[in-house]
């Protein structure tokens, strides 16, 4: 069923400093491809990941794991779900 307001836009992906350093360290084309696929998934549906129990000190983290591509992402979304901040990457 489509939204009465038109198709949902993808969330914008941004990286924490530590996640950006992890991305810079990836040299394998297969790992980059796997990461790209996982990032598309969470940009289309930021709620897809499993919630990680929150603490009062930090943002409400979610964990997305793609067992086929062997990628794990920890991230949080902005209040409106328009920005996804990736905090940790495991490929």
JSON list of C-alpha atoms in Angstrom, two decimals, residues 8 11 13 37-53 60-67 71-77 84-86 88:
[
{"chain": "A", "resi": 8, "resn": "UNK", "atom": "CA", "xyz": [8.82, 7.52, 1.10]},
{"chain": "A", "resi": 11, "resn": "UNK", "atom": "CA", "xyz": [17.08, 8.45, 4.73]},
{"chain": "A", "resi": 13, "resn": "UNK", "atom": "CA", "xyz": [23.36, 8.06, 5.59]},
{"chain": "A", "resi": 37, "resn": "UNK", "atom": "CA", "xyz": [23.91, -3.18, 0.05]},
{"chain": "A", "resi": 38, "resn": "UNK", "atom": "CA", "xyz": [23.43, -2.98, 3.83]},
{"chain": "A", "resi": 39, "resn": "UNK", "atom": "CA", "xyz": [23.47, 0.83, 3.77]},
{"chain": "A", "resi": 40, "resn": "UNK", "atom": "CA", "xyz": [20.77, 0.86, 1.08]},
{"chain": "A", "resi": 41, "resn": "UNK", "atom": "CA", "xyz": [18.61, -1.42, 3.22]},
{"chain": "A", "resi": 42, "resn": "UNK", "atom": "CA", "xyz": [18.75, 0.85, 6.27]},
{"chain": "A", "resi": 43, "resn": "UNK", "atom": "CA", "xyz": [18.34, 4.00, 4.17]},
{"chain": "A", "resi": 44, "resn": "UNK", "atom": "CA", "xyz": [15.09, 2.62, 2.74]},
{"chain": "A", "resi": 45, "resn": "UNK", "atom": "CA", "xyz": [13.82, 1.32, 6.11]},
{"chain": "A", "resi": 46, "resn": "UNK", "atom": "CA", "xyz": [15.67, 2.79, 9.12]},
{"chain": "A", "resi": 47, "resn": "UNK", "atom": "CA", "xyz": [13.47, 0.75, 11.49]},
{"chain": "A", "resi": 48, "resn": "UNK", "atom": "CA", "xyz": [14.62, -2.59, 10.06]},
{"chain": "A", "resi": 49, "resn": "UNK", "atom": "CA", "xyz": [17.34, -3.13, 12.66]},
{"chain": "A", "resi": 50, "resn": "UNK", "atom": "CA", "xyz": [16.75, -4.58, 16.09]},
{"chain": "A", "resi": 51, "resn": "UNK", "atom": "CA", "xyz": [16.66, -2.04, 18.93]},
{"chain": "A", "resi": 52, "resn": "UNK", "atom": "CA", "xyz": [19.50, -2.24, 21.41]},
{"chain": "A", "resi": 53, "resn": "UNK", "atom": "CA", "xyz": [18.44, -1.48, 25.00]},
{"chain": "A", "resi": 60, "resn": "UNK", "atom": "CA", "xyz": [18.75, 4.78, 20.91]},
{"chain": "A", "resi": 61, "resn": "UNK", "atom": "CA", "xyz": [20.91, 2.41, 18.92]},
{"chain": "A", "resi": 62, "resn": "UNK", "atom": "CA", "xyz": [19.72, -0.21, 16.47]},
{"chain": "A", "resi": 63, "resn": "UNK", "atom": "CA", "xyz": [21.62, -3.18, 15.09]},
{"chain": "A", "resi": 64, "resn": "UNK", "atom": "CA", "xyz": [21.18, -4.42, 11.54]},
{"chain": "A", "resi": 65, "resn": "UNK", "atom": "CA", "xyz": [22.78, -7.73, 10.60]},
{"chain": "A", "resi": 66, "resn": "UNK", "atom": "CA", "xyz": [22.80, -9.19, 7.10]},
{"chain": "A", "resi": 67, "resn": "UNK", "atom": "CA", "xyz": [23.85, -12.82, 7.53]},
{"chain": "A", "resi": 71, "resn": "UNK", "atom": "CA", "xyz": [27.63, -7.23, 7.52]},
{"chain": "A", "resi": 72, "resn": "UNK", "atom": "CA", "xyz": [26.70, -5.78, 10.91]},
{"chain": "A", "resi": 73, "resn": "UNK", "atom": "CA", "xyz": [25.86, -2.12, 11.48]},
{"chain": "A", "resi": 74, "resn": "UNK", "atom": "CA", "xyz": [25.10, -0.21, 14.65]},
{"chain": "A", "resi": 75, "resn": "UNK", "atom": "CA", "xyz": [23.22, 3.02, 14.00]},
{"chain": "A", "resi": 76, "resn": "UNK", "atom": "CA", "xyz": [20.69, 5.53, 15.21]},
{"chain": "A", "resi": 77, "resn": "UNK", "atom": "CA", "xyz": [18.19, 7.65, 13.33]},
{"chain": "A", "resi": 84, "resn": "UNK", "atom": "CA", "xyz": [20.78, 7.52, 9.74]},
{"chain": "A", "resi": 85, "resn": "UNK", "atom": "CA", "xyz": [24.06, 7.84, 11.65]},
{"chain": "A", "resi": 86, "resn": "UNK", "atom": "CA", "xyz": [26.18, 4.71, 11.38]},
{"chain": "A", "resi": 88, "resn": "UNK", "atom": "CA", "xyz": [29.97, 0.92, 13.92]}
]
